XYZ file of C-alpha atoms in Angstrom:
595
model
C -0.653 -10.230 27.938
C 0.320 -12.139 24.773
C 1.301 -15.129 26.915
C -2.219 -15.456 28.315
C -3.730 -15.048 24.857
C -1.546 -17.864 23.514
C -2.683 -20.116 26.338
C -6.328 -19.356 25.567
C -5.832 -19.875 21.820
C -4.149 -23.228 22.320
C -6.950 -24.139 24.679
C -9.345 -24.063 21.704
C -7.348 -26.538 19.591
C -8.956 -29.690 20.979
C -12.450 -28.223 20.655
C -11.931 -27.619 16.928
C -9.816 -30.714 16.271
C -6.650 -28.729 15.547
C -2.934 -28.971 16.203
C -2.171 -25.402 15.192
C -3.675 -22.186 13.875
C -2.699 -19.734 11.152
C -3.442 -16.066 11.943
C -3.327 -13.739 8.946
C -3.054 -9.971 8.745
C -6.048 -9.829 6.438
C -9.746 -9.198 5.989
C -12.299 -10.570 3.518
C -11.025 -8.243 0.788
C -7.271 -8.694 1.363
C -6.953 -4.976 2.132
C -3.572 -3.596 3.142
C -5.195 -1.583 5.918
C -7.671 -3.066 8.344
C -10.449 -1.794 10.554
C -9.629 -1.877 14.285
C -11.932 -4.882 14.761
C -9.994 -6.807 12.084
C -6.569 -6.386 13.720
C -6.461 -9.962 14.988
C -2.729 -10.451 14.490
C -1.942 -7.276 16.434
C -4.328 -8.331 19.205
C -2.404 -11.576 19.586
C 1.181 -10.380 19.135
C 1.262 -6.552 19.540
C 2.845 -6.285 16.063
C 1.378 -3.235 14.290
C 2.951 -3.515 10.832
C 0.733 -3.687 7.759
C 1.847 -7.163 6.617
C 2.552 -10.388 8.449
C 1.236 -13.724 9.658
C 1.520 -15.967 12.701
C 1.524 -19.726 13.076
C 0.698 -21.028 16.531
C 1.405 -24.685 17.261
C 0.936 -26.501 20.568
C 4.501 -25.869 21.713
C 5.817 -23.187 19.395
C 4.742 -19.952 17.699
C 6.301 -17.758 15.040
C 5.629 -14.327 13.538
C 6.495 -13.917 9.855
C 7.383 -10.487 8.413
C 9.355 -9.249 5.438
C 12.488 -7.094 5.492
C 10.511 -3.873 5.959
C 9.303 -4.958 9.376
C 12.003 -7.057 11.019
C 13.312 -4.248 13.228
C 9.777 -3.148 14.103
C 8.789 -6.698 15.030
C 11.791 -7.049 17.334
C 10.739 -3.843 19.091
C 7.044 -4.720 19.471
C 6.838 -8.493 19.941
C 7.750 -10.656 22.920
C 10.507 -12.838 21.496
C 10.189 -15.327 24.334
C 6.739 -16.200 22.946
C 7.181 -15.779 19.190
C 10.121 -16.541 16.930
C 10.460 -13.657 14.485
C 11.065 -14.998 10.988
C 12.148 -12.919 7.991
C 10.161 -14.188 5.008
C 13.015 -13.190 2.716
C 14.672 -16.391 3.885
C 11.895 -18.609 5.268
C 8.249 -18.582 4.228
C 5.477 -19.444 6.708
C 4.700 -22.559 4.670
C 8.288 -23.810 4.704
C 8.492 -23.165 8.451
C 5.277 -25.106 9.008
C 6.587 -27.980 6.895
C 9.589 -28.206 9.215
C 7.486 -28.204 12.377
C 4.314 -30.147 11.550
C 3.953 -33.906 11.961
C 2.018 -36.497 10.013
C -1.727 -36.281 10.531
C -1.668 -32.851 12.143
C -4.211 -30.205 11.185
C -3.596 -26.475 11.181
C -6.729 -24.318 11.147
C -7.387 -21.125 9.210
C -10.327 -18.782 8.623
C -11.518 -19.449 5.014
C -12.670 -15.829 4.688
C -9.143 -14.535 5.331
C -7.015 -16.875 3.218
C -7.112 -16.721 -0.557
C -7.773 -19.743 -2.714
C -4.265 -19.531 -4.174
C -2.532 -19.475 -0.786
C -4.691 -22.270 0.591
C -3.888 -24.475 -2.398
C -0.156 -23.874 -1.965
C -0.332 -24.916 1.695
C -2.390 -28.011 0.958
C -0.082 -29.158 -1.832
C 3.028 -29.152 0.344
C 1.415 -30.283 3.575
C 0.033 -33.306 1.753
C 3.634 -34.505 1.349
C 3.789 -34.853 5.138
C 0.240 -36.242 5.380
C -0.732 -33.053 7.212
C -3.373 -30.505 6.211
C -4.658 -26.947 6.454
C -8.241 -27.044 7.706
C -10.800 -24.284 6.965
C -12.592 -23.334 10.190
C -15.566 -21.022 9.731
C -15.409 -19.745 13.302
C -12.385 -17.480 13.662
C -10.570 -18.595 16.793
C -9.261 -15.124 17.613
C -12.819 -13.794 17.507
C -13.785 -16.484 20.017
C -11.326 -14.951 22.476
C -11.314 -11.237 21.675
C -13.616 -9.526 24.119
C -14.822 -5.937 23.722
C -13.854 -5.721 20.066
C -14.079 -2.166 18.699
C -17.378 -1.281 17.076
C -17.466 0.477 13.738
C -19.643 3.497 12.895
C -21.689 3.356 9.699
C -20.661 5.906 7.066
C -22.624 6.493 3.889
C -21.069 5.644 0.529
C -20.330 8.593 -1.757
C -20.148 9.047 -5.532
C -16.756 9.456 -7.194
C -17.938 11.887 -9.887
C -17.220 11.748 -13.598
C -15.186 14.966 -13.533
C -12.489 13.185 -11.527
C -13.031 9.532 -12.541
C -12.851 10.214 -16.283
C -15.067 7.243 -17.173
C -18.595 6.373 -16.075
C -19.275 3.078 -14.363
C -21.422 2.098 -17.354
C -18.408 2.532 -19.643
C -16.207 0.522 -17.313
C -18.735 -2.312 -17.023
C -19.214 -2.396 -20.795
C -15.476 -2.782 -21.282
C -15.366 -5.432 -18.573
C -18.105 -7.503 -20.175
C -16.154 -7.592 -23.439
C -13.233 -9.158 -21.589
C -15.571 -11.635 -19.868
C -16.824 -12.749 -23.279
C -13.254 -13.053 -24.567
C -12.667 -15.566 -21.768
C -15.805 -17.526 -22.791
C -17.181 -17.010 -19.289
C -20.659 -16.191 -18.022
C -19.597 -13.692 -15.393
C -16.906 -12.603 -12.970
C -16.709 -12.320 -9.203
C -14.851 -9.263 -7.912
C -13.764 -9.409 -4.286
C -11.001 -6.802 -4.059
C -12.659 -3.744 -2.549
C -10.507 -1.313 -4.546
C -11.630 -2.966 -7.772
C -15.294 -2.806 -6.801
C -15.108 0.855 -5.789
C -13.206 1.767 -8.965
C -15.641 -0.112 -11.212
C -18.770 1.527 -9.808
C -17.225 4.972 -9.166
C -18.040 4.933 -5.475
C -15.969 5.686 -2.401
C -16.498 5.427 1.340
C -15.100 5.765 4.846
C -14.760 2.145 5.930
C -10.972 2.344 6.348
C -8.824 5.139 7.738
C -6.347 5.296 4.861
C -8.342 3.919 1.939
C -11.472 5.870 0.912
C -13.513 2.764 0.151
C -16.798 1.158 1.095
C -16.616 -2.580 1.821
C -18.309 -4.420 -1.030
C -18.267 -7.412 -3.355
C -19.532 -7.432 -6.938
C -20.669 -9.883 -9.582
C -20.856 -8.854 -13.233
C -22.693 -10.939 -15.833
C -21.518 -11.120 -19.431
C -24.663 -9.237 -20.543
C -23.701 -6.207 -18.434
C -26.006 -6.804 -15.476
C -24.236 -6.353 -12.169
C -24.934 -7.016 -8.506
C -23.258 -4.962 -5.792
C -23.087 -6.354 -2.245
C -22.680 -3.786 0.512
C -24.154 -2.740 3.840
C -27.579 -1.367 2.904
C -27.303 1.252 5.649
C -24.537 2.857 3.612
C -26.646 3.170 0.456
C -28.224 6.576 -0.199
C -30.813 7.581 -2.770
C -28.005 9.382 -4.606
C -26.025 6.151 -4.827
C -29.045 4.232 -6.169
C -29.680 6.898 -8.801
C -25.979 6.964 -9.709
C -25.804 3.183 -10.214
C -28.965 2.981 -12.325
C -31.229 0.096 -13.234
C -28.546 -2.318 -14.474
C -26.969 -2.545 -11.026
C -28.804 -4.475 -8.334
C -27.847 -3.742 -4.737
C -27.983 -6.556 -2.188
C -26.829 -6.738 1.399
C -23.184 -7.451 2.136
C -24.080 -10.769 3.780
C -26.093 -11.935 0.732
C -22.984 -12.781 -1.284
C -22.939 -16.434 -0.154
C -26.552 -17.180 -1.024
C -26.216 -15.307 -4.325
C -23.185 -17.310 -5.396
C -24.807 -20.517 -4.237
C -27.825 -19.785 -6.411
C -25.760 -19.450 -9.585
C -24.913 -23.133 -9.817
C -28.229 -24.342 -11.302
C -27.073 -23.548 -14.835
C -23.447 -24.654 -14.358
C -22.023 -21.242 -15.327
C -18.354 -20.527 -15.932
C -17.305 -17.894 -13.399
C -14.046 -15.937 -13.585
C -12.368 -15.684 -10.178
C -8.940 -14.354 -9.208
C -7.658 -16.980 -6.742
C -4.798 -14.716 -5.634
C -7.247 -12.105 -4.337
C -10.448 -13.997 -3.542
C -11.229 -15.648 -0.202
C -11.333 -19.426 -0.121
C -14.848 -19.256 1.340
C -16.338 -17.713 -1.810
C -14.434 -19.993 -4.184
C -15.561 -23.156 -2.401
C -19.131 -21.836 -2.281
C -19.131 -21.566 -6.075
C -17.530 -24.962 -6.595
C -19.734 -26.803 -4.119
C -22.975 -25.445 -5.626
C -22.282 -26.328 -9.259
C -20.510 -23.338 -10.798
C -17.361 -23.937 -12.798
C -14.578 -21.671 -11.528
C -12.167 -20.369 -14.154
C -9.089 -18.915 -12.490
C -7.952 -15.623 -14.014
C -6.469 -12.298 -12.946
C -8.949 -9.696 -11.734
C -10.017 -8.099 -15.026
C -10.172 -4.622 -13.486
C -6.555 -4.493 -12.327
C -4.904 -3.219 -15.511
C -7.640 -0.732 -16.503
C -7.541 0.638 -12.956
C -3.762 0.871 -12.970
C -3.544 2.681 -16.314
C -4.925 6.071 -15.369
C -7.011 7.892 -17.974
C -6.221 11.524 -18.940
C -8.722 12.944 -16.435
C -7.202 10.938 -13.583
C -3.672 11.959 -14.593
C -4.718 15.601 -14.671
C -6.172 15.161 -11.194
C -2.931 13.604 -9.962
C -0.929 16.545 -11.322
C -3.215 19.088 -9.665
C -3.211 17.119 -6.416
C 0.577 17.200 -6.298
C 0.582 20.983 -6.607
C -1.454 21.310 -3.407
C 0.342 18.523 -1.615
C 3.743 19.831 -2.634
C 2.933 23.240 -1.189
C 1.756 21.663 2.076
C 4.863 19.481 2.408
C 7.209 22.342 1.493
C 5.712 24.630 4.146
C 5.990 21.748 6.618
C 9.685 21.226 5.811
C 10.295 24.954 6.321
C 8.528 24.739 9.667
C 10.635 21.745 10.751
C 13.945 23.331 9.787
C 13.280 26.873 10.967
C 10.874 26.485 13.872
C 10.264 22.954 15.153
C 13.788 22.288 16.397
C 13.756 25.399 18.592
C 10.244 24.640 19.886
C 11.120 21.108 21.103
C 8.566 19.475 18.806
C 8.094 15.700 18.954
C 7.567 13.182 16.146
C 3.842 12.965 16.912
C 3.468 16.733 16.962
C 5.192 16.887 13.583
C 2.650 14.383 12.197
C -0.165 16.574 13.448
C 1.402 19.713 11.962
C 1.810 18.130 8.535
C -1.844 17.075 8.640
C -2.803 20.693 9.405
C -0.855 21.997 6.411
C -2.656 19.556 4.103
C -6.062 20.131 5.647
C -5.925 23.790 4.597
C -6.941 22.706 1.119
C -10.713 22.174 0.690
C -10.225 19.081 -1.506
C -8.243 17.241 1.193
C -9.809 13.856 2.069
C -7.313 12.454 4.577
C -3.950 10.756 4.962
C -3.235 7.994 2.454
C -1.285 5.965 5.032
C 0.054 6.500 8.562
C 2.749 9.166 8.373
C 6.252 7.925 9.095
C 7.823 10.659 11.242
C 11.201 9.253 12.202
C 14.174 10.877 13.909
C 17.644 9.322 13.801
C 17.481 5.603 14.745
C 13.725 5.481 14.167
C 14.393 6.196 10.490
C 16.150 2.842 10.195
C 12.803 1.121 10.857
C 11.479 1.150 7.298
C 7.794 1.418 8.246
C 8.219 3.046 11.649
C 4.970 4.265 13.176
C 5.388 6.631 16.080
C 3.454 5.895 19.271
C 3.326 7.730 22.608
C 5.822 5.220 23.993
C 8.346 5.755 21.168
C 7.789 9.487 20.570
C 10.909 11.645 20.772
C 12.059 15.201 20.067
C 13.183 16.598 16.735
C 16.560 17.776 17.989
C 19.327 19.588 16.118
C 21.305 16.418 15.602
C 20.903 13.595 13.109
C 18.469 12.958 10.258
C 14.706 13.261 10.058
C 12.795 11.025 7.627
C 9.192 11.893 6.837
C 7.218 9.570 4.555
C 3.649 10.748 4.111
C 0.800 11.094 1.676
C -2.741 12.253 1.255
C -5.960 11.627 -0.601
C -7.678 14.576 -2.210
C -10.948 14.432 -4.106
C -9.056 14.273 -7.409
C -5.927 12.263 -6.654
C -3.502 10.778 -4.139
C 0.101 11.358 -3.056
C 2.980 9.487 -1.428
C 6.258 11.316 -0.843
C 9.365 10.889 1.292
C 12.003 13.452 2.177
C 15.009 13.069 4.449
C 16.456 16.236 5.955
C 19.354 16.950 8.276
C 18.569 18.560 11.619
C 22.156 19.478 12.418
C 25.433 18.864 10.635
C 25.572 15.678 8.563
C 28.440 13.242 8.913
C 30.533 12.316 5.869
C 28.947 8.845 5.955
C 25.418 10.276 5.959
C 26.246 12.507 2.992
C 27.770 9.567 1.127
C 24.708 7.376 1.703
C 22.233 10.141 0.881
C 24.044 10.964 -2.339
C 24.059 7.327 -3.444
C 20.322 7.141 -2.801
C 19.802 10.384 -4.735
C 21.893 9.121 -7.655
C 19.791 5.959 -7.827
C 16.608 8.029 -7.730
C 17.837 10.233 -10.564
C 18.935 7.223 -12.632
C 15.437 5.777 -12.469
C 13.726 9.121 -13.052
C 15.760 9.703 -16.232
C 15.414 6.177 -17.570
C 14.033 5.531 -21.046
C 13.043 1.944 -21.728
C 11.276 -0.098 -24.426
C 7.603 -0.922 -24.221
C 7.155 -4.328 -22.579
C 9.715 -3.668 -19.840
C 8.772 -4.822 -16.339
C 9.659 -3.158 -13.058
C 11.937 -6.038 -12.182
C 14.081 -5.256 -15.208
C 14.811 -1.674 -14.106
C 15.046 -2.034 -10.323
C 18.844 -2.323 -10.388
C 19.226 1.196 -11.808
C 18.099 2.595 -8.460
C 20.353 0.294 -6.412
C 23.557 0.311 -8.440
C 25.294 3.195 -6.628
C 24.591 1.598 -3.261
C 25.766 -1.753 -4.573
C 29.066 -0.155 -5.582
C 29.669 0.525 -1.876
C 28.433 -2.897 -0.747
C 25.075 -1.520 0.396
C 21.402 -2.198 -0.376
C 17.884 -1.767 0.993
C 15.381 -4.456 1.962
C 12.272 -3.175 0.174
C 11.050 -2.623 -3.332
C 12.054 0.457 -5.255
C 8.556 1.334 -6.382
C 4.894 0.417 -6.063
C 1.845 1.262 -8.107
C -0.370 4.092 -6.874
C -4.153 4.343 -6.856
C -6.207 7.456 -7.514
C -8.283 8.274 -4.427
C -7.898 4.592 -3.626
C -5.221 2.382 -2.086
C -1.938 4.280 -2.221
C -0.186 0.933 -2.785
C -1.755 -0.457 -5.948
C -0.890 -3.375 -8.205
C -0.274 -5.066 -10.433
C 2.815 -3.048 -11.405
C 5.835 -2.668 -9.164
C 9.550 -1.941 -9.329
C 11.473 -4.468 -7.254
C 13.960 -7.317 -7.369
C 11.056 -9.746 -7.569
C 10.227 -10.996 -11.041
C 7.032 -9.610 -12.549
C 5.067 -10.495 -15.659
C 3.321 -7.101 -15.722
C 5.021 -4.548 -17.942
C 5.006 -0.846 -17.219
C 2.404 0.861 -19.387
C 1.460 4.475 -20.164
C -0.785 5.938 -17.487
C 0.555 3.783 -14.676
C 1.649 5.763 -11.634
C 4.574 4.353 -9.650
C 6.791 5.444 -6.802
C 10.552 5.900 -7.102
C 11.897 5.396 -3.581
C 15.401 4.001 -3.067
C 16.734 4.185 0.475
C 19.450 3.235 2.924
C 19.027 2.158 6.551
C 21.704 1.842 9.220
C 20.156 -0.089 12.088
C 20.019 1.808 15.386
C 21.427 4.947 13.740
C 19.449 6.523 10.887
C 17.431 5.969 7.740
C 17.414 7.682 4.353
C 14.722 7.497 1.703
C 13.881 9.753 -1.230
C 10.508 9.193 -2.868
C 8.698 10.829 -5.753
C 5.701 9.557 -7.696
C 5.890 9.413 -11.482
C 3.540 8.525 -14.305
C 4.670 6.286 -17.164
C 4.575 8.208 -20.454
C 5.389 7.526 -24.090
C 8.702 8.972 -25.271
C 9.042 10.084 -28.861
C 12.555 9.385 -30.165
C 13.189 10.241 -33.850
C 14.341 7.154 -35.694
C 13.509 4.814 -32.805
C 12.903 1.210 -33.869
C 10.768 0.378 -30.835
C 8.061 2.236 -28.888
C 9.799 3.776 -25.879
C 8.570 4.820 -22.449
C 9.824 6.986 -19.606
C 8.689 8.696 -16.419
C 7.121 12.083 -15.797
C 7.746 13.095 -12.178
C 4.597 14.191 -10.365
C 5.896 14.950 -6.867
C 6.872 18.547 -6.119
C 9.057 19.180 -3.052
C 12.656 20.330 -2.536
C 15.493 17.892 -1.859
C 17.809 18.752 1.035
C 21.004 19.683 -0.819
C 22.912 19.990 2.488
C 23.081 16.198 2.479
C 24.723 15.939 -0.948
C 28.369 14.995 -1.411
C 29.065 17.013 -4.552
C 32.165 14.973 -5.365
C 29.985 11.933 -6.065
C 27.588 13.727 -8.402
C 28.042 13.884 -12.175
C 27.273 17.018 -14.152
C 24.221 15.365 -15.717
C 22.870 14.417 -12.267
C 23.357 17.978 -11.002
C 21.637 19.249 -14.133
C 18.649 16.981 -13.463
C 18.404 18.172 -9.854
C 18.677 21.822 -10.867
C 15.946 21.431 -13.463
C 13.762 19.572 -10.974
C 14.190 22.317 -8.367
C 13.424 25.002 -10.946
C 10.260 23.116 -11.902
C 9.311 22.739 -8.236
C 9.870 26.444 -7.579
C 7.906 27.647 -10.586
C 4.990 25.335 -9.796
C 4.730 25.900 -6.042
C 5.841 29.518 -5.531
C 2.293 30.925 -5.919
C 1.030 28.511 -3.231
C 3.691 29.046 -0.562
C 2.395 31.214 2.271
C 4.417 33.546 4.484
C 7.369 35.836 3.777
C 9.874 33.667 5.629
C 8.675 30.474 3.959
C 8.818 32.098 0.511
C 12.387 33.305 1.119
C 13.506 29.905 2.416
C 11.820 28.128 -0.513
C 13.602 30.381 -2.997
C 16.959 29.661 -1.356
C 16.617 25.861 -1.197
C 15.628 25.577 -4.861
C 18.563 27.561 -6.196
C 20.752 25.683 -8.696
C 23.905 23.876 -7.642
C 27.120 24.730 -9.438
C 27.968 22.350 -12.244
C-alpha cells in the first residue's frame, strides 16, 4: 500500500516543480496529537507514533524518529521503502543535506512547518544551492481519498473555580508583558495557549480537551479569537465579554493581512507558529518581533486553585489505578485478559468518577517484549494475553474537570528474574533520588536529569527518553517549556510547575520497566539557607510493586522514603477503594518494608 502511495506522491513532483517533499507529523497548531484527518504521515508510512517526519526524494525516502519510537517504527514501517533514521544521531536536515543536489527543491506545507524550522532548513540548504519551497497545496491531501470527516463539538467554559484566574486577569497580565517588549500586539498560535488564556476547552482532539483556535491580543487588552463559529455558544460569548471579538477560524489570514497598514510590531513565537502566518504578517507590512510565547510560563506555573485541583484529581485517579492493579494481579491473569481488554477495564475504573473527562493519552498496555517499545500502542494485530509470566507495564492518564494525570507502574505477572529485579530496583532508586532532591532556585531540568540515571549508569545501562516532562491542567498532558532530560534547557524549574519523574529501562524483545509519578515544584524552607531552595511534592498516588525490588541494592533512606510514600498512599486512598478483597490487597501491598 505504501509503495503505491510513494509512486503517486512522486508523480506530483513535476507538477509542483519539486525534487522532494517533506511530510511532517503536525497540524496548524503543532499539537502533539492530531485529528484522524491530519494523520498524513501515518497515511503514507503506517507509522503511528506521536512524533516523526518523512523526506521523500525521487529515488529515496526516509522516516525520522527519536529513540522512543525506533522499535515501533521497525515494527510498523516497510523498511524496503523507507530508511528508518534515529534523530539522536542524524537529523532530517542533515540527512537531506547529504542527499540533495544543487538546484533541487524540496516542498513543504507552510501551515505545518514553523518559521524557526523553515529558517534552519533554508540556511543550510543554501550552502548547497538547494532550497525548501513552501507549497500551499498539501501534496498528501491531493492523494488522500475518503479522508475522515470530523464532527462539530461545541466549545465549553473552563470555570473560575478550577482555572483560578479569569481570562480578563490573564489578558491584563499578558498586555503588560506585550508593553514591556515595546510591541503592539502578539499572535498566539499554540492551541493550548489560546484555550488556557480564554478559559475555554473543547473536544477537537481525543486526548487534549481543546478547541482549535488562534488568537491575537492587542497591547490595549482587546483580543480577537479565531475559531469555528459553529462551536461558539451563547454561553461562550457571554463568558468572553465585549473585549473579545470572535471571528471565523479561516479569517486569521485576512485579519493578519489587515494589520500591516500601520506597520505594527507583532510578537510571534517562531518555534511554535506556522510559516504561513509569519510570512503573511511580513508580506503585508507588519514588523515581526520573534519572542517566546508569552503565555508559556504563566500556564506552566500552576496557581493555587489549579494545584488543589491536581491534588484532588490524583486522589480519584489513584483509587481507579489501584483497583485496576488489584484486578490485573488477582483476576485478569486467570481470566485470560488481553492488553486491549485491560485498557478498556482501566477506562471503566476511571469513568466511575463523575468528573472524568477522558484519557489524557493512549494507554500503553504492554506485556513482556511490548514493554520494551517505549510508546507501544496496542492494536488488534499486536494484542496478546496478560499471562502469569514476565512483566506488565501500564502507562496511562486521565483528564478530569479539575486536573490531569499521567502515571506508570510496572508489575510482575509471575516470578521475576534476578535481572528484572536488579533493573527495576535501579529504576526505583533513580526515581527516589529525584523525588527527594532539593535544589537551588534557577536550576534547570537538564542539571538534575543525571540523578535519575546514575544507578543505571553504574551498571552500564540507560534509557533513550527524557526523565520528565511538564504537565498541563486539563490540557496537553505533555506541556512545556520545562522538562527534565539530558538536553540543555534555559528554562529553570519554578514553584507551581508540574513535572513527571519517569526513569525506565528497556531490554529490546524482552521487557520494559518504567516508574512514573507526577510532582509539583515547591519552595523548601531550610533554616540558615543562603539561597532560595526548591523541591518536589509528589502528586501521584498508587502502590509500587515491591515484589520486583532487590532489597540488597536499597539503602535504608530509600526504603524509608518508599515506606513513607506507601503510608501516604494508603491513608489517602483507603476511603476510595471499593470491595473487601481490593481493600485487603491494598492494605497488604502498602505495608512497610523492613529497614
